[in-house]
CSV table of C-alpha atoms in Angstrom, one decimal:
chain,number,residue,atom,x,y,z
S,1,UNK,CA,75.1,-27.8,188.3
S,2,UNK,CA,75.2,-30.7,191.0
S,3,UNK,CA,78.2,-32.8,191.1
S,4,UNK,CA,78.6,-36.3,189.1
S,5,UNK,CA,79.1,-38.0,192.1
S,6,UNK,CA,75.4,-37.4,192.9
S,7,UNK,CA,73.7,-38.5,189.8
S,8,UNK,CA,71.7,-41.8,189.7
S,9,UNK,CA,75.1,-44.1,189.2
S,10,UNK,CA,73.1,-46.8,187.8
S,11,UNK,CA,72.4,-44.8,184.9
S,12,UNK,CA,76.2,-43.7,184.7
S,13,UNK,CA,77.5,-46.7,185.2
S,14,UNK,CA,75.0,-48.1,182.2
S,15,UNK,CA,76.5,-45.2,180.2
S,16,UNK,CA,79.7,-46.2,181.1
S,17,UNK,CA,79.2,-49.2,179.4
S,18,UNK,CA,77.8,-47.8,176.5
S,19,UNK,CA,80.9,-45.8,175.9
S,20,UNK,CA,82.9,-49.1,175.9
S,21,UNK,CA,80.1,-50.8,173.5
S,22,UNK,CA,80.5,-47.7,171.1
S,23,UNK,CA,84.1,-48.8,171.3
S,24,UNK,CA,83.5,-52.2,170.5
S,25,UNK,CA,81.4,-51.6,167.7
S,26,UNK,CA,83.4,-49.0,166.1
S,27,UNK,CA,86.1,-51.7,166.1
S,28,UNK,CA,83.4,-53.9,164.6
S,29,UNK,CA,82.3,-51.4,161.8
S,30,UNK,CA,86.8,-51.6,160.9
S,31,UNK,CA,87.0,-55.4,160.9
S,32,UNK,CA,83.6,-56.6,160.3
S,33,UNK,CA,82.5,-56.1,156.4
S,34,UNK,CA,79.4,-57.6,156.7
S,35,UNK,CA,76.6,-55.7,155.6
S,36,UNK,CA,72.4,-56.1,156.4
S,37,UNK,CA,69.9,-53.8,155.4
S,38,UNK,CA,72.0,-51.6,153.2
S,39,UNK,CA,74.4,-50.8,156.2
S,40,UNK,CA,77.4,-52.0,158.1
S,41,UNK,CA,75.7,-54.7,160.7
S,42,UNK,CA,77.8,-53.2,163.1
S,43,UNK,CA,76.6,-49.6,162.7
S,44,UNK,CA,73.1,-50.1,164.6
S,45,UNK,CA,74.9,-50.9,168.3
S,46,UNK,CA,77.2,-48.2,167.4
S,47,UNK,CA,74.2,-45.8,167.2
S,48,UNK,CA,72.1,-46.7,170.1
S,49,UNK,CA,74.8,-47.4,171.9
S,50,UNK,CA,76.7,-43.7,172.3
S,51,UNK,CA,73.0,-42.4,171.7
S,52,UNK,CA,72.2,-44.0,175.3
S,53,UNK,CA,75.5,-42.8,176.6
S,54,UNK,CA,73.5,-39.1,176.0
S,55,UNK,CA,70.4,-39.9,177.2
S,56,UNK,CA,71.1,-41.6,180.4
S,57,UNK,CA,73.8,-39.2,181.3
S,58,UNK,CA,71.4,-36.4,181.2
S,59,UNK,CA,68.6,-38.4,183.1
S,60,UNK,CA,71.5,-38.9,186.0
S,61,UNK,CA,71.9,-34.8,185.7
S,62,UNK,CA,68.3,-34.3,185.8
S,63,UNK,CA,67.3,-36.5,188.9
S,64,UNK,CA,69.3,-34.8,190.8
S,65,UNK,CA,66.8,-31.6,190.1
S,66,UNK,CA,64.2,-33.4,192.0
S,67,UNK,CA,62.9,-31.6,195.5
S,68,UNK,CA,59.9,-34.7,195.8
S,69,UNK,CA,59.4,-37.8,194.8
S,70,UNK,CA,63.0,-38.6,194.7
S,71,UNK,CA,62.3,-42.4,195.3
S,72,UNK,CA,60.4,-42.7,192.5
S,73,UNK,CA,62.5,-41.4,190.2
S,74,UNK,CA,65.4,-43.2,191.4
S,75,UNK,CA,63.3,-46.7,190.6
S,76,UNK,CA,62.3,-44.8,187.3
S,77,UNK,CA,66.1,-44.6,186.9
S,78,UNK,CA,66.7,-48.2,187.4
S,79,UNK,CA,64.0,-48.8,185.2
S,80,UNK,CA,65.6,-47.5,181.8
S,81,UNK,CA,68.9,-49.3,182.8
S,82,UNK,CA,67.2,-52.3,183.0
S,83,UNK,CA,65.0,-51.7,180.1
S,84,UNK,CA,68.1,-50.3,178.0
S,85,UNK,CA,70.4,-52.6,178.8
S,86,UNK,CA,67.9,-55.8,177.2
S,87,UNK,CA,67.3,-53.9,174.5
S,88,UNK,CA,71.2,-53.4,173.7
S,89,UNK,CA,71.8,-57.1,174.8
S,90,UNK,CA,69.6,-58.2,171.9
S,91,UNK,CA,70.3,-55.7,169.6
S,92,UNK,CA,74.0,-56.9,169.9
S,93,UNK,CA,73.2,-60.9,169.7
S,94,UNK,CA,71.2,-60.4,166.7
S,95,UNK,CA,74.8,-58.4,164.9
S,96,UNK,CA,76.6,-61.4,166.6
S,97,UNK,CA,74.4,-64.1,164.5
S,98,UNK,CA,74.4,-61.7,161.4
S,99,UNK,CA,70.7,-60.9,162.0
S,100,UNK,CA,68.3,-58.0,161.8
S,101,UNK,CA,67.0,-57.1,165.7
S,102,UNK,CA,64.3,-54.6,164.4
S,103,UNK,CA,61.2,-55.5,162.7
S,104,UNK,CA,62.1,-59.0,161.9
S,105,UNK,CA,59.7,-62.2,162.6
S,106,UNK,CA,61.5,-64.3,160.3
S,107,UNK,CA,61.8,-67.1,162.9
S,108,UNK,CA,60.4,-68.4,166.1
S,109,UNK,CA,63.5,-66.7,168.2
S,110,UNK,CA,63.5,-63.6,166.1
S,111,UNK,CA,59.7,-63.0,166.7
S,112,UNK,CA,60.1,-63.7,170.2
S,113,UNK,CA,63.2,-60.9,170.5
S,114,UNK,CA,61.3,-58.5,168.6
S,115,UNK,CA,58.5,-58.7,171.0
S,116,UNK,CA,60.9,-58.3,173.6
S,117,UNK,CA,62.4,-55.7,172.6
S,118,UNK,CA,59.1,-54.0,171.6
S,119,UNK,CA,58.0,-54.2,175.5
S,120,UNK,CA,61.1,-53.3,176.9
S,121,UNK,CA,61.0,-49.9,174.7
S,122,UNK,CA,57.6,-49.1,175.9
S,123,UNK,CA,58.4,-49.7,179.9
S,124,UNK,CA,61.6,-47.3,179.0
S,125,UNK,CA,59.3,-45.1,177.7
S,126,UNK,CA,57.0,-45.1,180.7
S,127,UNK,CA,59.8,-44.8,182.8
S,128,UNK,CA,61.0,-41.3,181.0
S,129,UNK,CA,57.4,-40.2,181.3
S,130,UNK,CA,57.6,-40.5,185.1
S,131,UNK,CA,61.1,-38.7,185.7
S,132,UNK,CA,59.0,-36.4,183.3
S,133,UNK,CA,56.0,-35.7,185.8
S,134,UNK,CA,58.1,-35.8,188.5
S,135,UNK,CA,60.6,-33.3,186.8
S,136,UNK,CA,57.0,-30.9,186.3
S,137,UNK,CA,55.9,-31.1,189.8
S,138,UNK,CA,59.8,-29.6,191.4
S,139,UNK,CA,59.8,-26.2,191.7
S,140,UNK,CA,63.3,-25.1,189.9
S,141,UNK,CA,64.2,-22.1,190.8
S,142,UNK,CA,65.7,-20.7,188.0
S,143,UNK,CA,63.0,-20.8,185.9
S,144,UNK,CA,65.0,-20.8,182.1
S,145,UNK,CA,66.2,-23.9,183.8
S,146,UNK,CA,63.0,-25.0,184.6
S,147,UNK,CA,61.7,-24.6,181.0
S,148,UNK,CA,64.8,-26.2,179.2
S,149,UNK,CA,64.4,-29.5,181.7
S,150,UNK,CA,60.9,-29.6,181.0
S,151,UNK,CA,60.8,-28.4,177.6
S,152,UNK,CA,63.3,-30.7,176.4
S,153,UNK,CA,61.9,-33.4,178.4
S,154,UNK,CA,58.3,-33.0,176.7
S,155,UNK,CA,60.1,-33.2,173.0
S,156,UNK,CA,62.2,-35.9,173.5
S,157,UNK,CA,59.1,-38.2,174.8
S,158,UNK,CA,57.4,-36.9,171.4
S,159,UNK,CA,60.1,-38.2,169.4
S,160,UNK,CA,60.8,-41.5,171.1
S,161,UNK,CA,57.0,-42.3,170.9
S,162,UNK,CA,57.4,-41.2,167.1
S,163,UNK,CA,59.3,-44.9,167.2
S,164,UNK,CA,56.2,-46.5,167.7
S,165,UNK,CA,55.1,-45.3,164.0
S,166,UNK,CA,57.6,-47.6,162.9
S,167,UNK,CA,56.5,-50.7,164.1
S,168,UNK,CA,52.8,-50.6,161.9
S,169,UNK,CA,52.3,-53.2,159.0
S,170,UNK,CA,54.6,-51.4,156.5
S,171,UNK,CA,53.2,-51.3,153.2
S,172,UNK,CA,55.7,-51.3,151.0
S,173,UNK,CA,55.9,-55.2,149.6
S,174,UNK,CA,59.7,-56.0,149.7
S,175,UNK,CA,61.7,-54.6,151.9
S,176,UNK,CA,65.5,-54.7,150.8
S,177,UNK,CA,68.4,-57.0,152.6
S,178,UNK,CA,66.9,-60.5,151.5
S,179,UNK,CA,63.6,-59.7,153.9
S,180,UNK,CA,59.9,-60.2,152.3
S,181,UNK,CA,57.1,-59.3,153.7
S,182,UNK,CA,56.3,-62.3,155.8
S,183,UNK,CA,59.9,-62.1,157.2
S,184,UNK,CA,59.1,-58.4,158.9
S,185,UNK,CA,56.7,-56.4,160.9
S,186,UNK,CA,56.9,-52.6,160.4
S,187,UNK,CA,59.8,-49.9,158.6
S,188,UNK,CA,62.0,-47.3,159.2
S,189,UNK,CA,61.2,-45.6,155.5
S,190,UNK,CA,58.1,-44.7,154.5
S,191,UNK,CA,57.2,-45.2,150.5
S,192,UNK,CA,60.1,-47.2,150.4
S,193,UNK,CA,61.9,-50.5,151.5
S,194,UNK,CA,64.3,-50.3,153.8
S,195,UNK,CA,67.9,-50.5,152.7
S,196,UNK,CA,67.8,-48.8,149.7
S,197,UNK,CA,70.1,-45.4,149.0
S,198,UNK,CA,71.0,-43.5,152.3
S,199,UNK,CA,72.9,-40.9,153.7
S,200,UNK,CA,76.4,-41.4,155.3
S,201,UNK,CA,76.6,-41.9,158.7
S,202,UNK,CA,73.1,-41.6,159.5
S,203,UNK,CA,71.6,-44.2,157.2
S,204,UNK,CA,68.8,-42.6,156.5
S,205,UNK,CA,67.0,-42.8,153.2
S,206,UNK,CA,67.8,-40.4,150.5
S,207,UNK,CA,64.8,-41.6,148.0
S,208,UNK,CA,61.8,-41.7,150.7
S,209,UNK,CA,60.3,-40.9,153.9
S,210,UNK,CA,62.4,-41.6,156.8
S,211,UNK,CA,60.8,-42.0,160.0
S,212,UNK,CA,64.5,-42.0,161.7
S,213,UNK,CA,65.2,-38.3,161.2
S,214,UNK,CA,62.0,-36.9,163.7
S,215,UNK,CA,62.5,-39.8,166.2
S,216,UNK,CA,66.0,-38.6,166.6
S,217,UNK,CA,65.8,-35.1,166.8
S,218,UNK,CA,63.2,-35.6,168.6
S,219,UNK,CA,64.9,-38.0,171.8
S,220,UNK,CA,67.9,-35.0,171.5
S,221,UNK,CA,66.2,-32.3,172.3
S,222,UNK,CA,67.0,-33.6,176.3
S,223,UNK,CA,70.8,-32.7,175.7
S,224,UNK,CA,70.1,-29.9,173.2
S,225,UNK,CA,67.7,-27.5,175.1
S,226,UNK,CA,70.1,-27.9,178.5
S,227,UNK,CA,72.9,-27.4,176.7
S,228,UNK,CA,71.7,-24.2,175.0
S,229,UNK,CA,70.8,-22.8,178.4
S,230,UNK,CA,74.5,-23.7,179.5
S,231,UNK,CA,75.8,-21.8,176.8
S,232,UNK,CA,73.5,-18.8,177.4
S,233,UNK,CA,75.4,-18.9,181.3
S,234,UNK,CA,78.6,-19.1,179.8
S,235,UNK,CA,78.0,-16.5,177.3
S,236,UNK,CA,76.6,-14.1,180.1
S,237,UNK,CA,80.0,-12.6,181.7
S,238,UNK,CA,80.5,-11.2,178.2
S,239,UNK,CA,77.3,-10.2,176.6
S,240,UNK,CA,75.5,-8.2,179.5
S,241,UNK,CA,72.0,-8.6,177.6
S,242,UNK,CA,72.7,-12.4,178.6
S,243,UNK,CA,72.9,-11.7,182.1
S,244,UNK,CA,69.3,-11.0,182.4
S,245,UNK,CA,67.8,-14.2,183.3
S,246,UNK,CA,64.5,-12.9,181.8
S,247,UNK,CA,66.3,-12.6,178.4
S,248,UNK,CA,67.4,-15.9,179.1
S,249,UNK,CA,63.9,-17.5,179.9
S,250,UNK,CA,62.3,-15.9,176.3
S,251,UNK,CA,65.2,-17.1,174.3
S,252,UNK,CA,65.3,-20.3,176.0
S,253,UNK,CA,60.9,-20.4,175.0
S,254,UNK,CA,62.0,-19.4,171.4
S,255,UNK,CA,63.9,-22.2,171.4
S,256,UNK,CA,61.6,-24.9,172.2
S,257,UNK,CA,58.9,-23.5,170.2
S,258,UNK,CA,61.0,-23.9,167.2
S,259,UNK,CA,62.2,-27.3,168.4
S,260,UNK,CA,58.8,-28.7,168.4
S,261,UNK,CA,58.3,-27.0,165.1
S,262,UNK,CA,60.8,-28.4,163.5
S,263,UNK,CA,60.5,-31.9,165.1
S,264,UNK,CA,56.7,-31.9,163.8
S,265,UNK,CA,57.8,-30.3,160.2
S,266,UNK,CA,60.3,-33.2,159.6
S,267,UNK,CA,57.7,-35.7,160.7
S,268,UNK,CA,55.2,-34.7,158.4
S,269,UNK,CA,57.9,-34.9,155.9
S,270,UNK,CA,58.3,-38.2,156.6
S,271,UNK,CA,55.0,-39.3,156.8
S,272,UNK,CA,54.8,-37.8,153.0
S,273,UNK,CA,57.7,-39.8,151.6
S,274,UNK,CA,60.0,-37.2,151.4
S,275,UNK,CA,63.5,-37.3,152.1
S,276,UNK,CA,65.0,-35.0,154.7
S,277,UNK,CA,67.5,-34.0,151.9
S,278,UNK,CA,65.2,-33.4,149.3
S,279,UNK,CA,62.2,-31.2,150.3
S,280,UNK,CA,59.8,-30.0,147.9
S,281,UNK,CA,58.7,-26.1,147.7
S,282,UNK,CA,55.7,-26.9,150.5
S,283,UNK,CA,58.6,-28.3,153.1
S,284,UNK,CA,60.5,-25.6,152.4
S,285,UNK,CA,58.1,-23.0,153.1
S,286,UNK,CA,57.1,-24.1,156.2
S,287,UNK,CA,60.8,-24.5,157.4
S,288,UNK,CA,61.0,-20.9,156.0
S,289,UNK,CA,58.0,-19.6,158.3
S,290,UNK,CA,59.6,-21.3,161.2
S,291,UNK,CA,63.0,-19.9,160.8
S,292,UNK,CA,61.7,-16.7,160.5
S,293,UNK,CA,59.3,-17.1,163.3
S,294,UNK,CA,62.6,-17.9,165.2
S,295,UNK,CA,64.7,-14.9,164.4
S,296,UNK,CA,61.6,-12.8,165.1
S,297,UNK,CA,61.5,-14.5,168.3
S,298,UNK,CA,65.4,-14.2,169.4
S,299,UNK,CA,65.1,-10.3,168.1
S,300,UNK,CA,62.3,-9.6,170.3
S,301,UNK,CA,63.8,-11.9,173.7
S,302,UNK,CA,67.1,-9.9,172.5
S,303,UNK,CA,65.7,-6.3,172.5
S,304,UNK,CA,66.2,-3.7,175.8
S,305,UNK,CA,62.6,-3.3,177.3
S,306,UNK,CA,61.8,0.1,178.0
S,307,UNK,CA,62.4,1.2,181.6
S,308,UNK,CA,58.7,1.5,183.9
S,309,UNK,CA,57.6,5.0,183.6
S,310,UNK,CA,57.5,6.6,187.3
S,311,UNK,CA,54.0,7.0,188.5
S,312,UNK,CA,53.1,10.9,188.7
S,313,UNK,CA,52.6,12.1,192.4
S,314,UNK,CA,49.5,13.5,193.5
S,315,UNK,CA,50.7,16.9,193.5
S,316,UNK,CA,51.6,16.1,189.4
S,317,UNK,CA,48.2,14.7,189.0
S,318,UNK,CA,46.3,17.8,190.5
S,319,UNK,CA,44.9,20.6,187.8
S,320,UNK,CA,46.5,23.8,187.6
S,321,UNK,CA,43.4,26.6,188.8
């Protein structure tokens, strides 16, 4: 792995400050007891913002990948600062007036930060998609490498686009936290309002749909699917099996075959009301197939191919009179 002091410092830098915005918030979530939405106001810049700490860290790693095009993905770089850092600005004013930053069109000035913040997430998401092309067109050598980069890459523009679901005319009628329907413009739940019973930490819904739960296991697969490859290298010295790098390359393929599997299994859960935590029989088959489609997978990357027969001479090959 390159050193830090090479990665696009714009983007560590903007993490930086996300680390000390995490800070500020969790001292926010201690002191502050106000509540909106069915959560601790302070709760939403405490999620993006050491979310965005992960992200941009591992854009920094990955432009450093880049053999062409370098240019370009440096401005792509400075692109999702820029774009990231007015979304976080606005997220943070609106906690700072006691407001809801997502979905709400209750005023004049909330509408108009809303739409700003609704353009600044699509330009962030161009921007990924570039590093993303850019990252497809480098020849990486190691090619496990290669396919974790990419592959996780490919997933996590999935599951930030999967945000974009969440900004359609919801139709549930009365969305919880004092907000009718006039007051917003889209939903995090599906089938019901938002704010209602959630799980801890998370806040995602325990009684519908959840549109959360793909968008973020989605965006992670860019630390995940590295970081599994990582381990694989620091596993190696000990397990020899690892030390093949094709064993590494099929495991790593398992991998992000079952990560898009189970980021479009979880969205389809969503999409049907259903709470992550309570699937019905259907959901549970499917995760059922996948799993096992996994452990086939890992068996098979995991098992000793059979050394190449030696071809016979032509003495062998000529008939006995």
């Amino acid at each position: 792995m390159s050193s830090w002091r090479s990665w696009h410092r714009p983007l560590v830098v903007f993490s930086a400050a996300m680390a000390a915005l995490a800070v500020v918030s969790a001292v926010g979530l201690v002191v502050d007891d106000r509540v909106l939405v069915g959560a601790p106001i302070w709760a939403k810049p405490f999620k993006f913002s050491v979310s965005f700490v992960a992200y941009c860290l591992t854009l920094a790693w990955m432009l450093t990948l880049l053999t062409r095009g370098r240019r370009i993905g440096r401005w792509a770089g400075h692109v999702v600062v820029l774009t990231g850092l007015i979304e976080m600005v606005i997220i943070t004013v609106q906690v700072v007036r006691g407001k809801r930053s997502h979905f709400n069109t209750a005023t004049a000035f909330d509408s108009a930060l809303w739409n700003a913040m609704g353009m600044t997430i699509v330009v962030l998401w161009a921007a990924t998609l570039v590093i993303a092309v850019l990252l497809l067109r480098t020849r990486i050598t190691d090619r496990a490498t290669a396919l974790a980069v990419r592959g996780g890459l490919l997933i996590a523009l999935a599951g930030a686009g999967l945000g974009f679901l969440m900004t359609l005319p919801s139709e549930t009628p009365q969305a919880a936290g004092n907000f009718d329907a006039a007051d917003t413009m889209g939903a995090h739940s599906v089938g019901v309002p938002d704010g209602g019973p959630s799980m801890p930490l998370t806040g995602w819904s325990t009684t519908g749909g959840d549109l959360r739960a793909p968008h973020f296991v989605g965006m992670h697969a860019l630390q995940l699917l590295p970081l599994l490859l990582i381990a694989l290298l620091l596993l190696a010295p000990r397990f020899a099996r690892l030390r093949d790098a094709g064993v590494r390359l099929r495991l790593v393929r398992v991998a992000v075959g079952g990560y898009a599997a189970l980021v479009a299994l979880i969205t389809w859960q969503a999409l049907r009301g259903q709470p992550l935590i309570h699937p019905d029989g259907v959901t549970l088959a499917a995760a059922g197939a996948i799993l096992a489609a996994v452990a086939c997978g890992t068996w098979r990357a995991l098992r000793p191919t059979a050394p190449a027969r030696p071809s016979r001479t032509a003495a062998e090959q000529e008939p006995v009179a």
